[in-house]
Coordinates of C-alpha atoms in Angstrom, one line a residue:
M30 CA -75.1 44.8 4.5
K31 CA -76.3 41.8 2.7
H32 CA -79.1 39.9 4.5
F33 CA -79.7 36.1 4.2
R34 CA -83.2 34.8 4.5
E35 CA -84.9 31.5 5.4
P36 CA -85.8 29.6 2.1
V37 CA -89.6 29.3 1.5
F38 CA -90.9 25.8 1.7
G39 CA -90.6 24.2 -1.7
E40 CA -88.1 26.8 -2.9
K41 CA -84.7 25.4 -4.0
A42 CA -81.7 26.6 -2.1
P43 CA -79.2 28.4 -4.2
R44 CA -76.3 26.1 -5.5
P45 CA -72.7 27.1 -4.4
R46 CA -70.5 28.3 -7.4
K47 CA -67.6 26.0 -6.4
P48 CA -68.4 23.1 -4.1
I49 CA -65.9 22.8 -1.2
L50 CA -65.5 19.1 -1.8
T51 CA -64.6 19.5 -5.4
T52 CA -62.0 22.1 -4.5
L53 CA -60.5 19.9 -1.9
L54 CA -60.4 17.0 -4.2
F55 CA -58.7 19.1 -6.8
M56 CA -56.2 20.4 -4.3
L57 CA -55.2 16.8 -3.3
M58 CA -55.0 15.7 -6.9
L59 CA -52.8 18.6 -7.7
T60 CA -50.6 18.0 -4.7
A61 CA -50.3 14.2 -5.6
V62 CA -49.3 15.1 -9.1
S63 CA -46.8 17.6 -7.9
L64 CA -45.3 15.1 -5.5
T65 CA -45.3 12.3 -8.2
G66 CA -43.7 14.7 -10.6
G67 CA -41.2 15.7 -8.2
L68 CA -40.2 12.3 -7.3
L69 CA -40.0 11.2 -10.8
Y70 CA -37.7 14.2 -11.6
L71 CA -35.5 13.2 -8.6
R72 CA -35.5 9.6 -9.8
A73 CA -34.3 10.8 -13.3
Q74 CA -31.6 12.9 -11.8
A75 CA -28.1 11.5 -11.2
L76 CA -26.6 11.6 -7.7
P77 CA -23.4 13.6 -7.4
A78 CA -20.2 11.7 -7.9
A79 CA -18.9 10.4 -4.6
F80 CA -15.4 9.1 -4.1
I81 CA -15.0 7.2 -0.9
P82 CA -11.3 7.0 0.3
Q83 CA -10.3 3.5 1.1
T84 CA -7.1 2.1 2.5
S85 CA -4.8 0.4 0.0
V86 CA -2.8 -2.5 1.2
I87 CA 0.6 -3.9 0.2
F88 CA 1.1 -7.7 0.8
D89 CA 4.2 -9.8 0.7
T90 CA 4.5 -13.0 -1.3
H91 CA 3.0 -14.9 1.6
G92 CA 0.1 -12.6 1.9
E93 CA 1.3 -10.9 5.1
I94 CA 0.7 -7.1 5.2
I95 CA 3.8 -5.0 4.5
D96 CA 2.1 -1.6 4.8
T97 CA -1.3 0.3 4.4
M98 CA -1.8 3.3 2.5
Y99 CA -4.1 6.2 3.5
K100 CA -4.1 9.9 3.7
G101 CA -5.9 10.6 6.9
Q102 CA -8.6 7.9 6.2
N103 CA -8.0 4.4 7.2
R104 CA -10.9 2.5 5.5
H105 CA -11.6 -1.1 4.3
V106 CA -15.0 -1.6 2.6
V107 CA -16.8 -4.8 3.5
A108 CA -20.1 -6.4 2.6
L109 CA -23.0 -6.2 5.1
D110 CA -22.6 -10.1 5.6
D111 CA -18.9 -9.5 6.8
I112 CA -20.3 -7.3 9.7
S113 CA -21.3 -8.6 13.0
P114 CA -25.2 -8.7 13.3
Y115 CA -24.6 -7.1 16.8
L116 CA -23.0 -4.1 15.3
V117 CA -25.7 -3.7 12.7
K118 CA -28.5 -4.0 15.4
A119 CA -26.6 -1.6 17.8
T120 CA -26.3 1.0 15.0
L121 CA -29.9 0.8 14.0
A122 CA -31.0 1.1 17.6
I123 CA -29.1 4.2 18.5
E124 CA -29.0 5.8 15.2
D125 CA -32.3 5.1 13.4
H126 CA -34.6 2.3 14.7
R127 CA -37.1 3.1 12.1
F128 CA -34.7 2.8 9.2
F129 CA -36.6 0.1 7.5
Q130 CA -39.9 1.8 7.8
H131 CA -39.2 5.3 6.4
A132 CA -38.3 6.4 2.8
G133 CA -35.2 8.4 3.8
I134 CA -36.8 11.0 5.9
D135 CA -38.5 10.1 9.1
F136 CA -41.4 12.6 9.7
R137 CA -42.5 10.8 12.8
G138 CA -39.0 11.1 14.2
I139 CA -38.9 14.8 13.2
A140 CA -42.2 15.4 15.2
R141 CA -41.1 13.4 18.1
A142 CA -37.6 15.4 18.2
A143 CA -39.4 18.7 17.9
M144 CA -41.8 17.9 20.9
T145 CA -38.8 16.7 23.0
D146 CA -36.9 19.9 22.2
L147 CA -40.0 22.1 23.0
K148 CA -40.4 20.5 26.3
S149 CA -36.8 21.0 27.3
M150 CA -36.5 24.4 25.5
D151 CA -33.3 23.1 24.0
K152 CA -32.1 21.0 21.0
V153 CA -31.6 17.6 22.8
E154 CA -32.7 15.0 20.2
G155 CA -31.6 14.8 16.7
A156 CA -33.9 13.5 13.8
S157 CA -31.3 12.7 11.0
T158 CA -31.9 9.2 9.6
I159 CA -29.1 6.9 8.5
T160 CA -29.9 7.8 4.9
Q161 CA -29.6 11.4 5.6
Q162 CA -26.3 11.0 7.5
L163 CA -25.1 9.1 4.5
A164 CA -26.2 11.7 2.0
R165 CA -24.4 14.3 4.2
N166 CA -21.2 12.4 4.4
L167 CA -21.0 11.5 0.7
Y168 CA -22.2 14.6 -0.9
L169 CA -22.3 17.6 1.4
S170 CA -20.4 19.6 3.9
Q171 CA -21.1 19.7 7.6
E172 CA -22.3 23.4 7.5
R173 CA -25.6 24.2 9.2
T174 CA -27.6 26.1 6.6
W175 CA -31.1 25.7 5.2
T176 CA -29.7 25.0 1.7
R177 CA -27.6 22.1 3.0
K178 CA -30.5 20.7 4.9
I179 CA -32.8 20.9 1.7
K180 CA -30.1 19.3 -0.4
E181 CA -29.6 16.6 2.3
A182 CA -33.4 15.7 2.2
L183 CA -33.4 15.5 -1.6
Y184 CA -30.3 13.5 -1.8
S185 CA -31.7 11.1 0.9
L186 CA -34.9 10.6 -1.2
Q187 CA -32.7 9.8 -4.3
L188 CA -30.6 7.4 -2.3
E189 CA -33.7 5.6 -1.3
M190 CA -34.9 5.4 -4.8
E191 CA -31.5 4.5 -6.1
Y192 CA -30.5 1.7 -3.6
S193 CA -32.0 -0.9 -1.5
K194 CA -32.1 -0.6 2.3
E195 CA -29.4 -3.1 2.7
E196 CA -27.2 -1.3 0.3
I197 CA -27.7 2.1 2.0
L198 CA -26.8 0.5 5.4
T199 CA -23.7 -1.1 3.9
K200 CA -22.5 2.2 2.6
Y201 CA -23.2 4.0 5.8
L202 CA -21.3 1.4 8.0
N203 CA -18.3 1.6 5.6
Q204 CA -18.5 5.4 5.5
I205 CA -18.9 6.7 9.1
Y206 CA -16.1 7.9 11.3
Y207 CA -14.9 6.1 14.4
G208 CA -12.1 8.3 15.4
H209 CA -8.3 8.0 15.1
A210 CA -8.4 8.1 11.2
A211 CA -10.6 4.8 11.1
Y212 CA -13.4 5.2 8.6
G213 CA -15.9 2.4 8.3
I214 CA -16.5 -0.5 10.7
E215 CA -13.8 -2.9 9.4
A216 CA -11.1 -0.3 10.1
A217 CA -12.5 0.5 13.4
A218 CA -12.9 -3.2 14.6
N219 CA -9.1 -3.6 13.8
L220 CA -8.0 -0.4 15.3
Y221 CA -9.9 -0.9 18.6
F222 CA -10.0 -4.7 19.0
G223 CA -7.6 -6.1 16.3
K224 CA -10.2 -8.2 14.7
H225 CA -12.5 -8.1 11.7
A226 CA -16.0 -6.5 11.9
K227 CA -17.7 -9.9 11.5
D228 CA -16.1 -11.1 14.7
L229 CA -17.2 -8.3 17.0
T230 CA -19.0 -9.3 20.2
L231 CA -22.2 -7.7 21.5
A232 CA -20.1 -5.6 24.0
E233 CA -17.7 -4.5 21.4
S234 CA -20.4 -3.7 19.0
A235 CA -22.4 -1.6 21.5
L236 CA -19.2 0.4 22.4
L237 CA -18.3 1.0 18.7
A238 CA -21.8 1.9 17.7
G239 CA -21.6 4.7 20.2
V240 CA -18.4 6.3 19.1
P241 CA -19.6 8.1 15.9
K242 CA -21.8 10.5 17.8
G243 CA -18.7 12.1 19.1
P244 CA -15.3 10.3 18.4
K245 CA -13.3 12.6 20.5
Y246 CA -15.7 12.4 23.4
Y247 CA -16.6 8.7 23.2
S248 CA -13.2 7.1 22.2
P249 CA -12.1 4.7 24.8
Y250 CA -8.5 5.8 24.2
L251 CA -9.3 9.4 25.1
N252 CA -12.1 8.9 27.7
L253 CA -12.9 5.3 28.8
Q254 CA -15.5 6.4 31.3
N255 CA -17.5 8.3 28.5
A256 CA -17.1 5.4 26.2
K257 CA -18.5 2.9 28.7
A258 CA -21.5 5.2 29.6
R259 CA -22.3 5.6 25.9
Q260 CA -22.0 1.7 25.5
K261 CA -24.6 1.5 28.3
T262 CA -26.9 3.7 26.6
V263 CA -26.6 1.8 23.3
L264 CA -27.3 -1.5 25.1
A265 CA -30.4 0.0 26.9
T266 CA -31.7 1.2 23.6
M267 CA -31.2 -2.2 22.0
V268 CA -33.4 -3.7 24.9
R269 CA -36.0 -1.1 24.3
Y270 CA -36.3 -1.9 20.7
H271 CA -36.3 -5.6 21.4
Y272 CA -33.1 -6.3 19.5
I273 CA -31.6 -8.0 22.7
S274 CA -32.8 -9.1 26.2
Q275 CA -32.0 -7.3 29.3
E276 CA -29.9 -10.3 30.4
D277 CA -27.8 -9.9 27.2
A278 CA -27.2 -6.3 27.9
D279 CA -26.2 -6.9 31.5
K280 CA -23.7 -9.6 30.4
A281 CA -22.3 -7.3 27.6
L282 CA -22.0 -4.3 30.0
A283 CA -20.0 -6.6 32.5
E284 CA -17.6 -7.9 29.8
E285 CA -14.2 -6.8 30.0
L286 CA -12.9 -5.2 26.9
R287 CA -9.5 -5.6 25.6
F288 CA -8.4 -2.8 23.4
Q289 CA -5.4 -2.7 21.0
P290 CA -2.5 -0.3 21.8
L291 CA -3.2 2.9 20.0
K292 CA -0.3 3.3 17.5
D293 CA 1.1 6.7 16.6
G294 CA 1.4 6.2 12.7
H295 CA 1.9 3.0 11.1
P296 CA 5.7 2.4 10.2
S297 CA 6.1 0.1 7.2
R298 CA 7.9 -3.1 7.7
A299 CA 9.9 -2.5 4.6
P300 CA 9.8 1.3 4.0
Y301 CA 12.4 1.5 1.1
F302 CA 10.6 -1.2 -0.7
R303 CA 7.2 0.4 -0.1
D304 CA 8.4 3.6 -1.7
Y305 CA 9.8 1.6 -4.7
I306 CA 6.4 -0.1 -5.1
R307 CA 4.7 3.1 -5.2
R308 CA 7.0 4.4 -7.9
E309 CA 6.5 1.3 -10.0
A310 CA 2.7 1.4 -9.7
V311 CA 2.4 5.1 -10.6
E312 CA 5.2 5.6 -13.1
Q313 CA 5.4 2.2 -14.9
L314 CA 1.8 0.7 -14.4
G315 CA -0.3 3.9 -14.7
I316 CA -1.9 3.6 -11.3
S317 CA -2.9 7.2 -10.3
E318 CA -1.5 8.6 -6.9
Q319 CA -5.1 8.9 -5.7
M320 CA -5.9 5.3 -6.5
F321 CA -2.7 4.2 -4.9
D322 CA -3.1 6.1 -1.6
E323 CA -6.9 5.9 -1.2
G324 CA -8.4 3.7 -3.8
G325 CA -8.7 0.5 -1.8
I326 CA -6.5 -1.5 -4.2
R327 CA -4.7 -4.6 -3.0
I328 CA -0.9 -4.8 -4.2
Y329 CA 0.5 -8.3 -4.1
T330 CA 4.3 -8.1 -4.2
T331 CA 7.3 -10.5 -4.4
L332 CA 8.9 -9.4 -1.1
D333 CA 9.4 -12.2 1.5
L334 CA 9.1 -10.5 4.9
R335 CA 11.2 -13.3 6.5
M336 CA 14.0 -12.5 4.2
Q337 CA 13.5 -8.8 4.7
E338 CA 13.7 -9.2 8.4
A339 CA 16.9 -11.1 8.0
A340 CA 18.3 -8.5 5.9
E341 CA 17.3 -5.6 8.3
A342 CA 18.7 -7.6 11.1
A343 CA 22.1 -8.0 9.3
V344 CA 22.3 -4.3 8.7
A345 CA 21.4 -3.4 12.2
N346 CA 24.0 -5.8 13.6
H347 CA 26.9 -4.7 11.4
I348 CA 26.3 -0.9 10.7
D349 CA 26.6 1.6 13.4
K350 CA 23.4 3.7 13.3
T351 CA 25.3 6.7 14.7
G352 CA 28.1 6.7 12.3
D353 CA 28.3 8.0 8.7
L354 CA 28.6 4.6 7.1
E355 CA 25.7 3.7 4.8
V356 CA 24.5 0.4 3.2
A357 CA 22.3 -1.0 0.6
L358 CA 21.1 -4.5 0.0
I359 CA 19.0 -6.2 -2.5
A360 CA 18.1 -9.9 -2.9
I361 CA 16.5 -11.3 -6.1
D362 CA 15.3 -14.8 -6.9
P363 CA 17.1 -15.4 -10.4
R364 CA 14.6 -17.9 -11.5
T365 CA 11.6 -15.5 -11.6
G366 CA 13.1 -12.1 -11.1
A367 CA 11.3 -11.7 -7.9
I368 CA 12.7 -9.1 -5.5
K369 CA 12.7 -10.8 -2.1
A370 CA 14.4 -8.1 0.0
M371 CA 15.4 -4.6 -0.1
V372 CA 17.2 -2.3 2.3
G373 CA 18.0 1.2 0.9
G374 CA 19.8 2.5 4.0
K375 CA 20.5 1.9 7.7
D376 CA 17.7 4.3 8.9
Y377 CA 14.7 5.2 6.9
E378 CA 13.4 7.6 9.4
Q379 CA 16.6 9.7 9.1
N380 CA 17.1 9.3 5.4
Q381 CA 14.7 8.1 2.7
Y382 CA 17.2 8.0 -0.1
N383 CA 17.2 4.4 -1.5
R384 CA 20.8 3.5 -2.2
V385 CA 19.7 0.3 -3.9
F386 CA 19.2 2.4 -7.0
A387 CA 22.0 4.8 -6.5
T388 CA 24.3 5.0 -9.7
T389 CA 27.0 6.9 -8.0
R390 CA 29.2 4.1 -6.6
Q391 CA 32.0 2.3 -8.3
P392 CA 31.4 -1.6 -8.2
G393 CA 35.2 -2.2 -8.1
S394 CA 36.3 -5.8 -8.7
S395 CA 32.7 -7.2 -8.4
F396 CA 32.4 -5.9 -12.1
K397 CA 35.0 -8.5 -13.0
A398 CA 32.4 -11.2 -13.2
I399 CA 30.8 -9.3 -16.1
L400 CA 34.3 -8.8 -17.7
Y401 CA 35.1 -12.6 -17.6
L402 CA 31.6 -13.7 -18.7
A403 CA 32.1 -11.5 -21.8
A404 CA 35.6 -13.0 -22.4
L405 CA 34.4 -16.5 -21.9
E406 CA 31.6 -15.9 -24.5
E407 CA 34.1 -14.3 -27.0
G408 CA 36.2 -17.4 -26.7
A409 CA 39.2 -15.1 -25.9
I410 CA 40.1 -16.9 -22.6
T411 CA 39.4 -20.2 -20.9
P412 CA 40.0 -21.1 -17.2
A413 CA 43.3 -22.4 -18.3
T414 CA 44.5 -19.1 -19.9
M415 CA 47.6 -17.7 -18.1
F416 CA 48.7 -14.1 -17.7
K417 CA 51.6 -13.0 -15.6
S418 CA 50.6 -10.9 -12.5
E419 CA 53.2 -8.2 -12.0
P420 CA 53.3 -4.3 -12.3
T421 CA 52.3 -3.8 -15.9
A422 CA 51.8 -0.7 -18.1
F423 CA 49.0 -1.1 -20.7
A424 CA 49.0 0.9 -24.0
Y425 CA 45.6 2.0 -25.4
D426 CA 44.1 4.4 -27.8
D427 CA 46.5 3.3 -30.5
G428 CA 49.4 3.6 -28.2
R429 CA 48.8 7.2 -27.3
K430 CA 47.9 6.6 -23.7
M431 CA 49.0 4.3 -20.9
Y432 CA 47.2 2.6 -18.1
M433 CA 49.0 1.3 -15.1
P434 CA 46.8 -0.6 -12.6
S435 CA 48.0 -2.1 -9.4
N436 CA 46.8 -4.9 -7.2
F437 CA 45.3 -4.3 -3.7
D438 CA 48.1 -3.2 -1.3
D439 CA 50.6 -3.8 -4.2
Q440 CA 50.5 -7.5 -3.8
Y441 CA 51.8 -9.5 -6.8
P442 CA 52.6 -13.1 -7.2
Y443 CA 55.1 -12.3 -10.0
K444 CA 54.2 -15.5 -12.1
D445 CA 51.7 -16.6 -14.6
I446 CA 48.2 -17.3 -13.0
G447 CA 45.1 -18.9 -14.3
L448 CA 41.5 -17.5 -14.4
R449 CA 40.5 -19.3 -11.1
E450 CA 43.3 -17.9 -9.2
A451 CA 42.9 -14.3 -10.7
I452 CA 39.2 -14.5 -9.5
S453 CA 39.9 -15.9 -6.1
H454 CA 42.5 -13.2 -5.3
S455 CA 40.8 -10.6 -7.3
D456 CA 43.9 -10.0 -9.4
N457 CA 43.7 -6.5 -11.3
I458 CA 46.6 -7.2 -13.8
Y459 CA 44.8 -10.4 -15.0
A460 CA 41.6 -8.5 -15.5
V461 CA 43.2 -5.7 -17.6
H462 CA 45.0 -8.2 -19.7
T463 CA 41.5 -9.8 -20.4
I464 CA 39.8 -6.5 -21.4
M465 CA 42.7 -5.6 -23.6
Q466 CA 42.3 -9.0 -25.2
I467 CA 38.6 -8.7 -26.1
G468 CA 38.2 -4.9 -26.1
P469 CA 36.1 -2.9 -23.7
E470 CA 33.2 -2.6 -26.1
R471 CA 32.6 -6.4 -25.8
V472 CA 32.4 -5.8 -22.0
I473 CA 29.9 -3.0 -22.4
D474 CA 27.7 -5.1 -24.8
M475 CA 27.7 -7.9 -22.1
A476 CA 26.7 -5.4 -19.4
R477 CA 23.8 -4.3 -21.5
K478 CA 22.7 -7.8 -22.2
L479 CA 22.7 -8.5 -18.3
G480 CA 20.5 -5.4 -17.6
I481 CA 23.0 -2.7 -16.8
T482 CA 22.0 0.7 -18.2
S483 CA 24.2 3.0 -16.4
P484 CA 26.8 5.0 -18.7
L485 CA 30.0 3.0 -19.3
K486 CA 33.0 4.1 -21.2
P487 CA 35.3 1.9 -23.4
L488 CA 38.3 2.2 -21.2
P489 CA 40.8 -0.3 -19.7
S490 CA 39.7 0.9 -16.3
L491 CA 36.2 -0.6 -16.9
A492 CA 37.7 -4.0 -16.2
L493 CA 38.2 -2.8 -12.5
G494 CA 34.8 -1.4 -12.1
A495 CA 35.7 2.2 -12.5
F496 CA 32.3 3.4 -13.7
P497 CA 29.4 3.7 -11.2
V498 CA 26.4 1.3 -11.3
S499 CA 23.7 0.5 -8.8
P500 CA 23.4 -2.4 -6.5
F501 CA 20.1 -3.2 -8.3
E502 CA 21.9 -3.5 -11.6
M503 CA 24.7 -5.8 -10.2
A504 CA 22.1 -8.0 -8.6
S505 CA 20.3 -8.3 -11.9
A506 CA 23.4 -9.0 -13.8
F507 CA 24.6 -11.8 -11.4
A508 CA 21.1 -13.2 -11.6
V509 CA 21.7 -14.0 -15.2
I510 CA 24.8 -16.0 -14.3
A511 CA 22.9 -17.8 -11.4
N512 CA 20.0 -18.7 -13.9
Q513 CA 22.4 -20.3 -16.4
G514 CA 22.4 -17.4 -18.9
L515 CA 18.7 -16.7 -18.8
F516 CA 17.7 -13.0 -18.3
V517 CA 14.5 -12.5 -16.1
K518 CA 13.5 -8.8 -15.6
P519 CA 13.4 -8.2 -12.0
Q520 CA 9.9 -7.4 -10.7
A521 CA 8.4 -6.4 -7.4
I522 CA 4.7 -6.4 -8.1
Q523 CA 2.9 -9.7 -8.9
K524 CA -0.7 -8.3 -9.1
I525 CA -2.9 -5.3 -8.3
V526 CA -6.6 -5.7 -7.6
D527 CA -9.2 -3.1 -7.0
G528 CA -11.7 -3.0 -4.2
K529 CA -14.2 -4.9 -6.3
G530 CA -11.8 -7.7 -7.1
H531 CA -11.1 -6.6 -10.6
V532 CA -7.4 -7.3 -11.7
L533 CA -5.8 -4.1 -12.7
Y534 CA -2.4 -5.5 -13.3
E535 CA -0.8 -9.0 -13.4
A536 CA 2.9 -9.7 -14.1
K537 CA 4.0 -12.0 -16.6
K538 CA 7.3 -13.8 -16.5
R539 CA 9.4 -12.8 -19.5
Q540 CA 12.8 -14.6 -19.9
E541 CA 15.5 -14.4 -22.7
R542 CA 18.6 -16.3 -23.2
V543 CA 21.3 -13.9 -23.3
V544 CA 24.4 -16.0 -22.3
D545 CA 25.3 -19.6 -23.3
A546 CA 24.4 -21.8 -20.3
A547 CA 27.8 -23.6 -20.5
H548 CA 29.6 -20.3 -20.0
A549 CA 27.4 -19.2 -17.2
Y550 CA 28.1 -22.6 -15.5
V551 CA 31.9 -22.3 -15.9
L552 CA 31.9 -18.8 -14.4
T553 CA 29.8 -20.0 -11.6
N554 CA 32.2 -22.6 -10.7
L555 CA 35.1 -20.2 -10.9
L556 CA 33.3 -17.6 -8.6
E557 CA 32.9 -20.3 -6.0
S558 CA 36.7 -20.1 -5.5
V559 CA 36.1 -16.5 -3.9
F560 CA 35.0 -18.4 -0.8
A561 CA 37.9 -21.0 -0.8
P562 CA 41.0 -20.6 1.4
G563 CA 43.0 -17.6 0.2
G564 CA 39.9 -16.2 -1.6
T565 CA 38.7 -12.6 -0.9
G566 CA 35.5 -14.1 0.7
A567 CA 37.3 -16.8 2.6
R568 CA 36.6 -15.0 6.1
V569 CA 32.8 -15.9 5.9
S570 CA 33.3 -19.4 4.3
S571 CA 32.9 -21.1 7.7
M572 CA 29.3 -19.4 8.0
L573 CA 28.1 -21.0 4.7
N574 CA 26.6 -24.5 4.8
R575 CA 26.2 -24.9 1.1
P576 CA 28.1 -23.9 -2.2
V577 CA 28.0 -20.2 -2.8
A578 CA 29.3 -18.1 -5.7
G579 CA 30.1 -14.5 -5.7
K580 CA 32.5 -11.6 -6.2
T581 CA 33.9 -9.0 -3.7
G582 CA 34.7 -5.4 -4.9
T583 CA 36.6 -2.6 -3.2
T584 CA 37.5 0.9 -4.0
D585 CA 38.9 3.8 -2.0
T586 CA 35.4 4.5 -1.0
D587 CA 33.3 1.4 -1.5
A588 CA 32.9 -2.1 -0.4
W589 CA 30.8 -4.7 -2.3
M590 CA 29.7 -8.3 -2.2
V591 CA 27.5 -9.8 -4.7
G592 CA 26.9 -13.5 -4.1
F593 CA 24.4 -16.1 -5.3
T594 CA 23.1 -19.6 -5.1
P595 CA 20.6 -21.0 -7.7
E596 CA 17.6 -19.7 -5.8
L597 CA 18.8 -16.2 -4.6
V598 CA 21.3 -13.5 -5.6
T599 CA 22.1 -10.7 -3.1
A600 CA 24.1 -7.6 -3.7
V601 CA 25.4 -5.5 -0.8
W602 CA 27.1 -2.1 -0.9
V603 CA 28.7 -0.4 2.1
G604 CA 30.2 3.1 1.9
H605 CA 29.7 6.7 2.5
D606 CA 27.1 8.8 0.7
Q607 CA 29.6 11.5 0.1
G608 CA 32.3 9.2 -1.1
K609 CA 34.5 9.6 2.0
K610 CA 37.3 6.9 2.3

């Protein structure tokens, strides 16, 4: 055994080989360098890509909401300035009152939580900061593993280095789940109280701040008693950390809260139009389906909800929901091409097929307006041109074939009639005389100019609307007549803006003269006679308080009306999907 002796007076004590102080300093420096290096490394690393689903909204032409798009996540991102200060303080108090003092991980909070848990011998207090919760929600799963906890800590440090405290708090308040598919405080404020987040009271804020801890347990819709108890805890915590006074807390706790009725789903106010908007945005404008459903975009449309409601009311009042009869209606402003109303069927919940774009129905005599416009442009006929209306056989295909049309219910005047009478009474014999005069190819050319793309055959029966076209095409064609010969492509989307206010698409009006204005004017005047006494539309003339032009159409299976004023063109089809008489 080695023995130590007392040093003799004057003898120097032996010097230690590695002084303890030097070793400690070296270890501290090494630790500091390691930490600095680690932080610099984290600073240099990019955070994982995080896509936060946001609710996309469709607006009508007056700024009213038609529908909101989301797949399980109803979310509207707002700035911190657009959130009630009460909600901000309530959230900080109950979730992380030292948020502005720590760097993403609250070591003091961890120690306090550990002591509390040790005393109770159970895990009763959490220590996750707001930054940690945000990191978990943005980048990680909810699994309880050490790997996830380490990643959460590292991502929290990165978030603190990448963003300011205000930015982290804003992201958090727009990210957290408040129950019932509402993500973020703006969606929650609207869901529970029907207001914006910036307008929340102290009482409302305290209740909402308590929901994220357990949305199923603290939702006032599911358990009001639990929700109120949690609200009381939040208010008490706000008092403890000096965000509010006890008097404020007492008043808030006594305030009667008025909750919005919880809706199961969110039925669109114009479901057929909503589906059409989606198709146009995705297929024609290049908006991805994910962006449309959860990209937080704002889609401003041409629809007028007042007109839409009038159209839906007309359908509901005249079409029996329990029968087989179906309907399609579309209204367009001919001056701008703006689609103002669209009804694709009598009951969207039962059948989502949009008959406005169905190219399976014959337009019947409503197609004659296109025929006569082609004839007026060709100069082959004028309003004074006379043809005898009687049973007639028409030879075509160089005399090899015969076509024998008939008037409705075999009614003939057996005399020469002019164009006005032919239109008013929808005379088929006059129409076939006209197409034989100018040739069916000229009619097809006119139809193409007016925007009809459906297949058409150069046969005499074309004059009587024997080839199917859609209500959308018929409304587009009549819009040219109403607009004095100017073709404006129909459109439904005015503008699309992303969540940051960047314009992704903006419509531009494009018009082209395809018909002489004089001929469009003459035909409009002639089409007004449809509503005169004896005309096929005379039954509704008493309901009209201004001049209206239009054309009816009937087949064995279909009934049509396409009418217009200078400001609006509306096409209506009624019939059976399966072509039943």
